[in-house]
Short mmCIF file of N, CA and C in Angstrom, two decimals:
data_model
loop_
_atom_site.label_atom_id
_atom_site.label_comp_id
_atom_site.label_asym_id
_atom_site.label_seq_id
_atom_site.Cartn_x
_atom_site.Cartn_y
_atom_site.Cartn_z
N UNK A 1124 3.94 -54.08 -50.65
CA UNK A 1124 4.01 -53.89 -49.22
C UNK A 1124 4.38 -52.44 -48.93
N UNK A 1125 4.09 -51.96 -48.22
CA UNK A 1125 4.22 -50.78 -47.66
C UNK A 1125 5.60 -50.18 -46.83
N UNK A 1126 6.65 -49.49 -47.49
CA UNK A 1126 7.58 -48.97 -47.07
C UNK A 1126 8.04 -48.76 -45.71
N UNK A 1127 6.84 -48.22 -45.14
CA UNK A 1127 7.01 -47.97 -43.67
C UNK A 1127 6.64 -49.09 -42.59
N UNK A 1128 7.33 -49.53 -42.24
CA UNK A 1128 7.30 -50.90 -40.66
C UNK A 1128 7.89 -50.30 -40.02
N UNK A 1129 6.69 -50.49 -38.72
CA UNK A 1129 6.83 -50.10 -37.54
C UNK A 1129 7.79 -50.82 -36.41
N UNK A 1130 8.10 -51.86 -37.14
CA UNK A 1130 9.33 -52.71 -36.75
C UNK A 1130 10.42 -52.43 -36.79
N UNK A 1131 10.54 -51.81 -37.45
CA UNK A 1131 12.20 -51.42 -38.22
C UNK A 1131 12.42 -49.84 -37.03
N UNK A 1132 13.75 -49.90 -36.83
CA UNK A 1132 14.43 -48.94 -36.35
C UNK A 1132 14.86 -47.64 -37.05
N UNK A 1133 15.14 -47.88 -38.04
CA UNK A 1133 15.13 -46.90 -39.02
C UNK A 1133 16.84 -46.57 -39.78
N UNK A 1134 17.79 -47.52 -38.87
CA UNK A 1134 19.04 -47.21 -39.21
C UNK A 1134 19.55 -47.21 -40.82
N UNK A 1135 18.77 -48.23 -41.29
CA UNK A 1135 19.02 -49.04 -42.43
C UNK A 1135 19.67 -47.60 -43.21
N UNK A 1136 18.41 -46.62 -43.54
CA UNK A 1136 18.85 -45.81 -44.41
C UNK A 1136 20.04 -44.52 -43.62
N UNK A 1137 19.89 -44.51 -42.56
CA UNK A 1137 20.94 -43.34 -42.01
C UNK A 1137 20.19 -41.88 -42.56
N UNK A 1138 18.78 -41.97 -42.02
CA UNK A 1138 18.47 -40.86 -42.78
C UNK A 1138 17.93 -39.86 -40.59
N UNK A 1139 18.70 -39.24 -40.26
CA UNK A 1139 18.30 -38.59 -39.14
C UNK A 1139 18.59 -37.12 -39.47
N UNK A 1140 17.35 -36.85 -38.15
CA UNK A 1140 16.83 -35.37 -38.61
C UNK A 1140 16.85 -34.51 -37.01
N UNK A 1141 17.92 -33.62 -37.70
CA UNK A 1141 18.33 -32.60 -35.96
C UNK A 1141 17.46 -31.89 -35.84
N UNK A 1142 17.12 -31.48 -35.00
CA UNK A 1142 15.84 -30.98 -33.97
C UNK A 1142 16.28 -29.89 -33.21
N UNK A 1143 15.23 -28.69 -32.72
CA UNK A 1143 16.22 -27.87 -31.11
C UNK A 1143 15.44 -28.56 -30.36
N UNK A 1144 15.44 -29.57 -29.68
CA UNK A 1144 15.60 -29.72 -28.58
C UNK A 1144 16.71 -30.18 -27.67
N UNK A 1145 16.41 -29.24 -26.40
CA UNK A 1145 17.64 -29.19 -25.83
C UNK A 1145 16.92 -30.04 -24.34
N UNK A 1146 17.76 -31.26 -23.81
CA UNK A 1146 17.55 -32.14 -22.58
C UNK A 1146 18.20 -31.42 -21.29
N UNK A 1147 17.51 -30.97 -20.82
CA UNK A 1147 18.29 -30.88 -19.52
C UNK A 1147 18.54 -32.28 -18.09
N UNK A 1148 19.23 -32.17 -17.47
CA UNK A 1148 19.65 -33.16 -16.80
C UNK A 1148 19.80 -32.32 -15.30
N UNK A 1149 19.76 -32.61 -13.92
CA UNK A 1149 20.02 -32.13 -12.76
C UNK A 1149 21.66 -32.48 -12.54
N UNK A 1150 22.44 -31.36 -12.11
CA UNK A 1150 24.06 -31.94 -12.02
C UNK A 1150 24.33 -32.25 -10.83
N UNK A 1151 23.21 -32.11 -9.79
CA UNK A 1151 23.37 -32.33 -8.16
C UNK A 1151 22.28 -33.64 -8.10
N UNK A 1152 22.72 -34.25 -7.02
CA UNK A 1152 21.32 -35.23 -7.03
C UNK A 1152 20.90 -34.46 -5.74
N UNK A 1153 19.31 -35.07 -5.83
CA UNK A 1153 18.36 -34.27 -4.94
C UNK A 1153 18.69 -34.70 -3.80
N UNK A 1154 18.33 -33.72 -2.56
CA UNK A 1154 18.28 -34.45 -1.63
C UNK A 1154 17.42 -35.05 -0.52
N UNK A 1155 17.53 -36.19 -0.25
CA UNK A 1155 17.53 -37.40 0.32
C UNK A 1155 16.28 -36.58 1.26
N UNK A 1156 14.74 -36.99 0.81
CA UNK A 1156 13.42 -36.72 1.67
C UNK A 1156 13.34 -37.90 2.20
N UNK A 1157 13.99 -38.61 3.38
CA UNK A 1157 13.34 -39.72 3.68
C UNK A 1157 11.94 -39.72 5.29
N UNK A 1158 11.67 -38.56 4.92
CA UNK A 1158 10.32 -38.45 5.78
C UNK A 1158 8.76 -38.41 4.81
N UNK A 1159 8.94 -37.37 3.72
CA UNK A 1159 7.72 -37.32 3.18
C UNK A 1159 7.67 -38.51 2.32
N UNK A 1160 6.37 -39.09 2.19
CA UNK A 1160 5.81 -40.53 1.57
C UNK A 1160 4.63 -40.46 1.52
N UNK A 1161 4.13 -42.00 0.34
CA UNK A 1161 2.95 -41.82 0.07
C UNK A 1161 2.02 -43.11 0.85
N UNK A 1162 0.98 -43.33 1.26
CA UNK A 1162 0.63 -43.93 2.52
C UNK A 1162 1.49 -44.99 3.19
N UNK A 1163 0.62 -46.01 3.74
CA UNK A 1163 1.96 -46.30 4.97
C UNK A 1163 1.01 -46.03 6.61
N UNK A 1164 1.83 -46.27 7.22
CA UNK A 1164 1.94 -45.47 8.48
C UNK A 1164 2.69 -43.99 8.50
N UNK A 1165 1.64 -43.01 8.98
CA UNK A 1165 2.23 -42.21 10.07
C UNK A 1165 3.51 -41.85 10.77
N UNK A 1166 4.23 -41.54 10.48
CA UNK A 1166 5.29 -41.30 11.65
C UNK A 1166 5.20 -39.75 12.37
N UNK A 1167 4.83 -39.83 13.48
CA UNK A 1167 4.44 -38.50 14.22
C UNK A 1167 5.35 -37.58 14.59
N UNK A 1168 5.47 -36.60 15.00
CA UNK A 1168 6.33 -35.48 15.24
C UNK A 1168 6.84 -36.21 16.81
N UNK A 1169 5.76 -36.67 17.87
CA UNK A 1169 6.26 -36.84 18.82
C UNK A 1169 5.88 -37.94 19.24
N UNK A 1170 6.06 -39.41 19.24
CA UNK A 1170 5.95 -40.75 19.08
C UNK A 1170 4.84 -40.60 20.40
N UNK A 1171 5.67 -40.04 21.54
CA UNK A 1171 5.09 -40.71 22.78
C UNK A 1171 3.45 -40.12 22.88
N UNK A 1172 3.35 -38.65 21.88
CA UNK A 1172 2.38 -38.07 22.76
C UNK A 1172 1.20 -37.85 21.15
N UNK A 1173 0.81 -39.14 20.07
CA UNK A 1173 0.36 -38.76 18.77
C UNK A 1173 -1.47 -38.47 18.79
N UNK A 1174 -1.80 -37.62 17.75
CA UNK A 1174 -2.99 -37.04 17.65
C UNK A 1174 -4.13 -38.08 18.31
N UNK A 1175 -5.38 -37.27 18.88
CA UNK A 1175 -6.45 -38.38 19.07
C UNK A 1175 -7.31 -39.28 17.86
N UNK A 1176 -6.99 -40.75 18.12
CA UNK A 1176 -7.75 -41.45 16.68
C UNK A 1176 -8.60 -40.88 16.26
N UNK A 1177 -9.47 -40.25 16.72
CA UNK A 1177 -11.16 -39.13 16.06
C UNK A 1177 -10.65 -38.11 15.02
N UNK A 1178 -9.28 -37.97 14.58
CA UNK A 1178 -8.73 -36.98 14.15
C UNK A 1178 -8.79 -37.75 12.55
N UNK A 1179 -8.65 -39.31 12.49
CA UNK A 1179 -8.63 -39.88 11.51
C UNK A 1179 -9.55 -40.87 11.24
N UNK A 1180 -10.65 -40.30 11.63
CA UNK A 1180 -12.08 -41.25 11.37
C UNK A 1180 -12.64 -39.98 9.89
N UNK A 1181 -13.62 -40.91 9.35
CA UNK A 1181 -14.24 -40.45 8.24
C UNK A 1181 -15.58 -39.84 8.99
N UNK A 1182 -15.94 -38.59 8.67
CA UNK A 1182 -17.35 -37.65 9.21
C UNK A 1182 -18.50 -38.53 8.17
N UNK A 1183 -17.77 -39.31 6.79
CA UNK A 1183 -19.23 -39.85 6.81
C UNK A 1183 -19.30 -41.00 7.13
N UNK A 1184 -18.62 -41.70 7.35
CA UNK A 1184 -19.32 -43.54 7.94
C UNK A 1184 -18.35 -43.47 8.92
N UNK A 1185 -17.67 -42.99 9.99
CA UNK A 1185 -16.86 -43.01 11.07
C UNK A 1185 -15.84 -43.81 11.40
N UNK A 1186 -15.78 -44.55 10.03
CA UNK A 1186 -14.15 -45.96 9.92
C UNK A 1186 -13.20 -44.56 9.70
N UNK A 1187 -12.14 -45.68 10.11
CA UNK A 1187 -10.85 -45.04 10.22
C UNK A 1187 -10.69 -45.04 8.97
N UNK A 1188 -9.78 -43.29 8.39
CA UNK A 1188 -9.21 -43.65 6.71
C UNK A 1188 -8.06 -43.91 6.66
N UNK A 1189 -7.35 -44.11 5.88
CA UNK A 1189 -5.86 -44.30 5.56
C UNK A 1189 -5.03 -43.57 5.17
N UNK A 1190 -3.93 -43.06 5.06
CA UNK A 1190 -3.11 -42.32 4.85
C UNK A 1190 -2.75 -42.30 3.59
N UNK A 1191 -3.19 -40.96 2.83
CA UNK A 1191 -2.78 -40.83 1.37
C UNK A 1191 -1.07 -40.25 1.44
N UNK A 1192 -1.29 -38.93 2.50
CA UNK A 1192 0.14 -38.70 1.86
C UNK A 1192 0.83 -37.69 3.33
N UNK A 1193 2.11 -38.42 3.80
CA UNK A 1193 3.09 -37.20 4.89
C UNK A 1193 3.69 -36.50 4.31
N UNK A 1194 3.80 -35.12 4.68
CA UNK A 1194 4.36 -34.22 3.61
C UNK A 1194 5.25 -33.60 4.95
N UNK A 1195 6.67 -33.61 4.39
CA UNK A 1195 7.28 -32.94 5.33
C UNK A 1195 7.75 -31.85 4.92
N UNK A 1196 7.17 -30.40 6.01
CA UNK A 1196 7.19 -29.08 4.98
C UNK A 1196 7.77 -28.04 5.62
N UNK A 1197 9.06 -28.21 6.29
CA UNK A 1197 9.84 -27.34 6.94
C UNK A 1197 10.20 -26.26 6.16
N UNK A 1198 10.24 -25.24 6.30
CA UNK A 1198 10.92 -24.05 5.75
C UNK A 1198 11.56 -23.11 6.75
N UNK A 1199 12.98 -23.51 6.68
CA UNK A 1199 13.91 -22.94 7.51
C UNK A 1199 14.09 -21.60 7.09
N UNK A 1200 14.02 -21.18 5.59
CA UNK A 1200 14.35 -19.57 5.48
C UNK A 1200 13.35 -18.79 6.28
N UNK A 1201 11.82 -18.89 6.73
CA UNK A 1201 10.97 -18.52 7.36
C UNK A 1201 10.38 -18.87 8.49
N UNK A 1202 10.58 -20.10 8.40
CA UNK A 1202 10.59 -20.78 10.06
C UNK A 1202 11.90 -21.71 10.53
N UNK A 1203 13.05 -21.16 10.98
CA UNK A 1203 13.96 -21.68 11.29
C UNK A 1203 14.03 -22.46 12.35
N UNK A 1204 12.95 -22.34 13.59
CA UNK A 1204 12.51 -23.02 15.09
C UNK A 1204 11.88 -24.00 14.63
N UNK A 1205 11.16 -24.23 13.60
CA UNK A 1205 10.10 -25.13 13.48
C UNK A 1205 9.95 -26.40 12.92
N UNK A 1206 9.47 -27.39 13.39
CA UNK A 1206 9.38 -28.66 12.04
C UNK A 1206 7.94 -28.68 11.74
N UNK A 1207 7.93 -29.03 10.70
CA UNK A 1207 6.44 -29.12 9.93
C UNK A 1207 6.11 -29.98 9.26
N UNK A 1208 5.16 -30.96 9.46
CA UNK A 1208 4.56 -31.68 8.71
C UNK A 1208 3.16 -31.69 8.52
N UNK A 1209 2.46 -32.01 6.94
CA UNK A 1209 1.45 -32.28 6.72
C UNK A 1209 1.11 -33.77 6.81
N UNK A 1210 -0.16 -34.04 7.33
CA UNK A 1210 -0.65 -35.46 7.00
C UNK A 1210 -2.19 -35.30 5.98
N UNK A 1211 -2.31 -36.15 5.58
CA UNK A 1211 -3.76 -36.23 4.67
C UNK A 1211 -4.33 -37.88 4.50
N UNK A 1212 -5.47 -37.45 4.90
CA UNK A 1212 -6.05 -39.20 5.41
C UNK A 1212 -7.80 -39.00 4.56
N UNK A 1213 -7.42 -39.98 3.71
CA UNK A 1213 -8.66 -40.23 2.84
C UNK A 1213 -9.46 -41.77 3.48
N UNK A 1214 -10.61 -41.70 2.88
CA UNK A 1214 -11.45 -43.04 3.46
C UNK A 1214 -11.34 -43.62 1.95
N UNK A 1215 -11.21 -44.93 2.28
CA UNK A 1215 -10.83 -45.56 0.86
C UNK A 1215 -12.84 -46.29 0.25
N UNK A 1216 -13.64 -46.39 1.41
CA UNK A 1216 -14.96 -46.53 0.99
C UNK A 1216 -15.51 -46.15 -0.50
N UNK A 1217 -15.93 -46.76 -1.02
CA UNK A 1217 -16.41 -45.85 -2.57
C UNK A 1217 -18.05 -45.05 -1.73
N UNK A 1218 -18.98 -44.97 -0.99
CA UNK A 1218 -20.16 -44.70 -0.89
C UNK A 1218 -19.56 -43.10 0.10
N UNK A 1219 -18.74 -42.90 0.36
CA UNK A 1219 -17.88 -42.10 0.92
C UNK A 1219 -17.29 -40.75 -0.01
N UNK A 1220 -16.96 -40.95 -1.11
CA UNK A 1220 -16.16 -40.61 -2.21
C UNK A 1220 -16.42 -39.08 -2.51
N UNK A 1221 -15.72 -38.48 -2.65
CA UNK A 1221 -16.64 -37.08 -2.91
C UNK A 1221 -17.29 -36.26 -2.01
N UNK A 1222 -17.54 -36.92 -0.90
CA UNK A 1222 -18.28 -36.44 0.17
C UNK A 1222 -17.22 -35.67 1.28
N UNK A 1223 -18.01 -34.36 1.59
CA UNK A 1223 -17.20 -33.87 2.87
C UNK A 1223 -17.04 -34.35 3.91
N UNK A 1224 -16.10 -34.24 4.39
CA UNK A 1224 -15.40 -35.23 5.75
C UNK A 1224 -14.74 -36.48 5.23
N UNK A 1225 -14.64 -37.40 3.80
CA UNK A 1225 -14.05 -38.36 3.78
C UNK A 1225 -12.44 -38.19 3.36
N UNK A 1226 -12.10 -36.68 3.18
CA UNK A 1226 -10.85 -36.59 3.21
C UNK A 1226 -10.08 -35.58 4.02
N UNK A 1227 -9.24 -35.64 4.82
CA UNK A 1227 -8.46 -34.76 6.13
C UNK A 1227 -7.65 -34.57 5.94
N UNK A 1228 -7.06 -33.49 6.32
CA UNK A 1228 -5.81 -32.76 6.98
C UNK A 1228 -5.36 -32.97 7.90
N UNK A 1229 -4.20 -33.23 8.31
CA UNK A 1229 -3.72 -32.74 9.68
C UNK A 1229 -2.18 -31.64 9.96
N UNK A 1230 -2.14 -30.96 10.32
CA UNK A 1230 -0.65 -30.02 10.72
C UNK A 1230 -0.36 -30.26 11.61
N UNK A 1231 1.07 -30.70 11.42
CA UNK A 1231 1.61 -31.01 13.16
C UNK A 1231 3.09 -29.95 12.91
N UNK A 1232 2.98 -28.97 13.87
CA UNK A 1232 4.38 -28.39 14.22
C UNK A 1232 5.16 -28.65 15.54
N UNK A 1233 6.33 -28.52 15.62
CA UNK A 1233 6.90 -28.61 17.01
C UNK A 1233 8.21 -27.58 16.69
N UNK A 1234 8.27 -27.16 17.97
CA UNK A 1234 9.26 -25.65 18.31
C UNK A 1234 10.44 -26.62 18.41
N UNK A 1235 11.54 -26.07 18.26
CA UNK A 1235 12.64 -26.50 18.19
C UNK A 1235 13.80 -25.72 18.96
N UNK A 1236 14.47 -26.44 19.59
CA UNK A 1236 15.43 -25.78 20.64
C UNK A 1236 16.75 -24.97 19.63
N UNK A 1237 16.44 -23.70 20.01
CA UNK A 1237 17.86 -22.92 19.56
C UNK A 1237 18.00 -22.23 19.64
N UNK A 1238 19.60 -21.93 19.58
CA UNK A 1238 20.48 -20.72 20.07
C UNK A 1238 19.85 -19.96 20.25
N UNK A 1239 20.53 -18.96 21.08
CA UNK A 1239 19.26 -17.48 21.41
C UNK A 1239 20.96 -16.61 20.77
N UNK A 1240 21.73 -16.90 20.35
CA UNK A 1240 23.05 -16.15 19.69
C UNK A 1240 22.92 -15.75 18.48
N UNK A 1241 22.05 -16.43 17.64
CA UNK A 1241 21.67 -16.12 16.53
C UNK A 1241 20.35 -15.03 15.99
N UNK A 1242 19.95 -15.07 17.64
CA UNK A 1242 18.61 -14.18 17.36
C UNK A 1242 19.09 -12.81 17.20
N UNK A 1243 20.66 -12.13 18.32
CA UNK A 1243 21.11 -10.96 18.49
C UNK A 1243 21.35 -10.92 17.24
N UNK A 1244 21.97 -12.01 16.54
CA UNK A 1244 22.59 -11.09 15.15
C UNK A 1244 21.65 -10.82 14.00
N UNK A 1245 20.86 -11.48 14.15
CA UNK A 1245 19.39 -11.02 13.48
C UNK A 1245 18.97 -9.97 13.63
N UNK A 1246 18.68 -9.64 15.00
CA UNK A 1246 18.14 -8.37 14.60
C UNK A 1246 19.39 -7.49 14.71
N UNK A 1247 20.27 -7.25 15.01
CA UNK A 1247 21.36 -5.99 14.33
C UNK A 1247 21.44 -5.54 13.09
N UNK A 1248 20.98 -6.91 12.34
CA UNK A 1248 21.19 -6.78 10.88
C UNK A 1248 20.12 -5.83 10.06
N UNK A 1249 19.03 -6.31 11.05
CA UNK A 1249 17.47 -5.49 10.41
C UNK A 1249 17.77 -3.79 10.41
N UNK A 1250 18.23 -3.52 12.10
CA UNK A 1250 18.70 -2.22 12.13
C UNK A 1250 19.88 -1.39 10.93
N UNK A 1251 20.92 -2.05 10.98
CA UNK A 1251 21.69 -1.62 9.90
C UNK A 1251 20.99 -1.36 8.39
N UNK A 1252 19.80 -2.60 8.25
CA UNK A 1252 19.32 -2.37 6.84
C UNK A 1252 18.84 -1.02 6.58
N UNK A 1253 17.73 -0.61 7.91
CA UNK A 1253 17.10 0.02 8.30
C UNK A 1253 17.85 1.61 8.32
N UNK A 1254 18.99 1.81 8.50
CA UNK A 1254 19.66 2.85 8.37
C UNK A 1254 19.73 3.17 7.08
N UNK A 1255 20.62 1.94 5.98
CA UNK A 1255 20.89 2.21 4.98
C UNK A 1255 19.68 2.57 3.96
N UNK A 1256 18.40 2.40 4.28
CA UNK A 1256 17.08 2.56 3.55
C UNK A 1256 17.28 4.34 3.71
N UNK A 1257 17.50 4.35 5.32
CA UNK A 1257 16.99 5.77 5.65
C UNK A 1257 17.72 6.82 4.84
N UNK A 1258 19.43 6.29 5.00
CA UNK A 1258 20.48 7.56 3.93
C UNK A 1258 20.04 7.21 2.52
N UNK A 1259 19.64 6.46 2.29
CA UNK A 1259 19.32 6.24 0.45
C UNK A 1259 17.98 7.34 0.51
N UNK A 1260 17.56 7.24 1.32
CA UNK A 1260 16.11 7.75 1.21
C UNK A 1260 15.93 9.57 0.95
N UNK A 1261 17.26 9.94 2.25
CA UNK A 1261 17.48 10.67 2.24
C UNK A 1261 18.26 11.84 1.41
N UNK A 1262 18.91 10.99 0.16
CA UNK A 1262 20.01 11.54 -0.59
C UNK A 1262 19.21 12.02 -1.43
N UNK A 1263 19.58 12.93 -2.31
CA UNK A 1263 18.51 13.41 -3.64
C UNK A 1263 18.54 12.46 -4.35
N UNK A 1264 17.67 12.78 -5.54
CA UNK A 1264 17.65 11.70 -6.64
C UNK A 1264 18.26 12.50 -7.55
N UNK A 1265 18.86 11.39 -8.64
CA UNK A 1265 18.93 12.32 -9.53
C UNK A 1265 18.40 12.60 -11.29
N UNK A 1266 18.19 13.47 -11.26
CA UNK A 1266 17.01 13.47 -12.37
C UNK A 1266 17.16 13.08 -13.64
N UNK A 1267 16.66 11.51 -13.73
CA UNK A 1267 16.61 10.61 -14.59
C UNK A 1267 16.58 11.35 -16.17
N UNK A 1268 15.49 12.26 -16.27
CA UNK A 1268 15.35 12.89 -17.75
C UNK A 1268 16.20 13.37 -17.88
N UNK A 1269 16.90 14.91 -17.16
CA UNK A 1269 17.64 15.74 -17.54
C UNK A 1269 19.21 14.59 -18.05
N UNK A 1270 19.70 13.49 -17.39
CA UNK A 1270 21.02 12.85 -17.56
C UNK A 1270 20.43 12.09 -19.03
N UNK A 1271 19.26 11.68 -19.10
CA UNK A 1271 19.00 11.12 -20.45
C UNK A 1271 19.28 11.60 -21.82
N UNK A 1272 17.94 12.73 -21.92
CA UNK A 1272 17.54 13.27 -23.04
C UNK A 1272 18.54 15.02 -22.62
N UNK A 1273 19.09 15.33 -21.72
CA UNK A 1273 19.89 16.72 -21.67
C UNK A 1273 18.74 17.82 -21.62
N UNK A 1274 17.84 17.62 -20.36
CA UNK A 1274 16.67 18.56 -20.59
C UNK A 1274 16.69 19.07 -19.12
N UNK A 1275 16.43 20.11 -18.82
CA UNK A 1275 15.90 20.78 -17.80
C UNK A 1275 15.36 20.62 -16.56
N UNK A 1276 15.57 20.44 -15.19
CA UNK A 1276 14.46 20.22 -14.58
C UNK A 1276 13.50 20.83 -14.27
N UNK A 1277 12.19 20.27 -14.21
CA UNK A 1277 10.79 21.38 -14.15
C UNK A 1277 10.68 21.68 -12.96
N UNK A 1278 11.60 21.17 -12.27
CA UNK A 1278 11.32 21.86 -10.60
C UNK A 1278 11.98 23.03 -10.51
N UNK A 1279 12.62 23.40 -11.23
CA UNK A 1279 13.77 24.71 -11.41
C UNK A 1279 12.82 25.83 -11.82
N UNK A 1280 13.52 26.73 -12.47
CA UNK A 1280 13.00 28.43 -12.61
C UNK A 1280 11.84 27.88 -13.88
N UNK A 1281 11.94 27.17 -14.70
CA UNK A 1281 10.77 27.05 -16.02
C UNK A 1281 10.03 26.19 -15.41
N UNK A 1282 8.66 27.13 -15.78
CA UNK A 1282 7.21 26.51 -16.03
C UNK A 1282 7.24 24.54 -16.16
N UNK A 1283 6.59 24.22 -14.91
CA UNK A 1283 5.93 22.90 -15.31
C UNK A 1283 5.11 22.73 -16.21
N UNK A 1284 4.44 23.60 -17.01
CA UNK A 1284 3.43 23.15 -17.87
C UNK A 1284 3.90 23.88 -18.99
N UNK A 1285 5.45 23.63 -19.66
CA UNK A 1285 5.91 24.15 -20.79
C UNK A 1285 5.28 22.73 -21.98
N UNK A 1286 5.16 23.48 -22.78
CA UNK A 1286 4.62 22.49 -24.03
C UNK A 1286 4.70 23.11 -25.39
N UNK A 1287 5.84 22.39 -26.12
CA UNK A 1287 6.11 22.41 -27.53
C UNK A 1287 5.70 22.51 -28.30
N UNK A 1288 4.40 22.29 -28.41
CA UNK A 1288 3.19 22.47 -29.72
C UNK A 1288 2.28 23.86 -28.76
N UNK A 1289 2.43 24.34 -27.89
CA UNK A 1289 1.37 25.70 -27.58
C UNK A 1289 1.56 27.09 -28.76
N UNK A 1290 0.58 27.71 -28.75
CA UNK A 1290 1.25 28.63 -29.44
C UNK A 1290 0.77 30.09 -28.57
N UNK A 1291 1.00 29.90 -27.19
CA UNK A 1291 0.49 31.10 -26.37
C UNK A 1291 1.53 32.41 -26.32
N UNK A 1292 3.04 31.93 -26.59
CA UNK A 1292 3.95 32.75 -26.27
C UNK A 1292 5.08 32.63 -27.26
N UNK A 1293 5.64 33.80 -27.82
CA UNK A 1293 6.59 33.77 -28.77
C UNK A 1293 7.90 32.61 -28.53
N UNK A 1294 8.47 33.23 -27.38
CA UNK A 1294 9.57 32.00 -26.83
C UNK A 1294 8.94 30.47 -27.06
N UNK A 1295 7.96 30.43 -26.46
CA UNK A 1295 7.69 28.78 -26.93
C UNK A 1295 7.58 28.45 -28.55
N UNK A 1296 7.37 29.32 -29.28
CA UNK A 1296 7.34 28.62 -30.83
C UNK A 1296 8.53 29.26 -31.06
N UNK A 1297 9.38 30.03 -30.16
CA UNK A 1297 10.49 29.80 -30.51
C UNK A 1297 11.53 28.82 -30.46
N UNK A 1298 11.39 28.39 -29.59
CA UNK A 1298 12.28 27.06 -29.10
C UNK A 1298 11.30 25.64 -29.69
N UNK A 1299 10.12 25.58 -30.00
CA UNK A 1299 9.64 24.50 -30.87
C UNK A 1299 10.01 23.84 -32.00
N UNK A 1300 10.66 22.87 -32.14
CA UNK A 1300 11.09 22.30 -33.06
C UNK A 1300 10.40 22.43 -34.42
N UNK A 1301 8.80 21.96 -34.28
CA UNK A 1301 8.03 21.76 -35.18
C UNK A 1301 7.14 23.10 -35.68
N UNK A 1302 7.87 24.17 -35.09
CA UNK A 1302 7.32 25.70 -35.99
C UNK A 1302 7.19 26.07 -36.81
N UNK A 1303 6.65 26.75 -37.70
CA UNK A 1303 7.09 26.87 -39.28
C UNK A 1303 8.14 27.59 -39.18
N UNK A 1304 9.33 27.99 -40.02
CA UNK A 1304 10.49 28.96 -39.77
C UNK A 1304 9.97 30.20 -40.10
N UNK A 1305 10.80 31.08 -39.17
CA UNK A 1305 10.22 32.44 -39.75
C UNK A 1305 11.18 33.00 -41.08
N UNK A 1306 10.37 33.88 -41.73
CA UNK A 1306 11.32 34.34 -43.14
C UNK A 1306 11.87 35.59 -42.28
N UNK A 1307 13.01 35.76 -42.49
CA UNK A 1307 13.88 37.17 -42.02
C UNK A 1307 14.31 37.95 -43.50
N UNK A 1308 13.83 38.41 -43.39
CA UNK A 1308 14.69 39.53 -44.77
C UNK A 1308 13.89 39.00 -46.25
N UNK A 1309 12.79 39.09 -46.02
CA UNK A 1309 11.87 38.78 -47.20
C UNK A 1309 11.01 40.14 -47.88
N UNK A 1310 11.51 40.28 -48.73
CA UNK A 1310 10.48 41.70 -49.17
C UNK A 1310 9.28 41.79 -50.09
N UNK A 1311 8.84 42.78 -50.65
CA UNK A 1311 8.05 43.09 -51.43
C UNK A 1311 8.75 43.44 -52.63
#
């Protein structure tokens, strides 16, 4: 019989084998979407006043489709006035399938009442940023190479187009690292 059964758990021998894998786990629980869902009914932004039914008919056989999915998609860091939801309404027909018009969109937003106290401090804040861009902007820089490597700046009295390997001018193969040395005091 064959050693290995797929029955067996494997404790018998105590033979386990460590791995990197590492599990992560969430330490917050999520929170609580109880608007977005997957079909169902609808629940509208504004009960009393909801889209015209033609909005959720199929363009190819003109039955009503059903609701695949409400997506509720507020984003307060960028739209803080606003609520947002997506709807999406498929025709469940198979002769339908694939075809344009048997699946929809809908966006529903609504403005939202608030403070006008929060708008002043908004924009004060933009202005202040707006300063501090301007004095940064305004300050010199300071020259990244010369604090690095202890070199010169080329905006100063030396040539922008100094180069270490030229051999146009004595000073430059003088100060070239890679020169041949000169012999001083070599005779005949």
């Amino acid at each position: 019989m064959d050693p290995y059964d797929s029955d067996s758990s494997g404790f018998e021998d105590e033979d386990f084998t460590e791995t990197s894998v590492l599990l992560g786990y969430a330490s917050e629980e999520l929170l609580d979407d109880s608007i977005s869902h997957l079909g169902g009914w609808p629940t509208w932004l504004d009960d009393s006043t909801p889209p015209p039914g033609e909005f959720a008919n199929c363009k190819v056989c003109n039955s009503p489709m059903v609701l695949l999915l409400e997506l509720h998609g507020d984003l307060p860091e960028h739209f803080p006035d606003n609520e947002r939801r997506l709807y999406i309404f498929g025709c469940p027909r198979k002769p339908c399938n694939r075809k344009p018009g048997s699946i929809r969109a809908l966006r529903a937003t609504r403005k939202l009442k608030s403070q006008p106290a929060p708008k002043k401090e908004e924009k004060q804040e933009p202005e202040k940023e707006k300063e501090e861009e301007k004095k940064q902007a305004e300050a010199p820089k300071p020259d990244l190479g010369a604090s690095l490597f202890g070199a010169t700046s080329l905006t100063g009295s030396v040539s922008a187009n100094q180069n270490p390997f030229s051999t146009s001018s004595s000073s430059a193969q003088a100060s070239n690292p890679f020169a041949a040395p000169e012999l001083v005091g070599v005779g005949a």
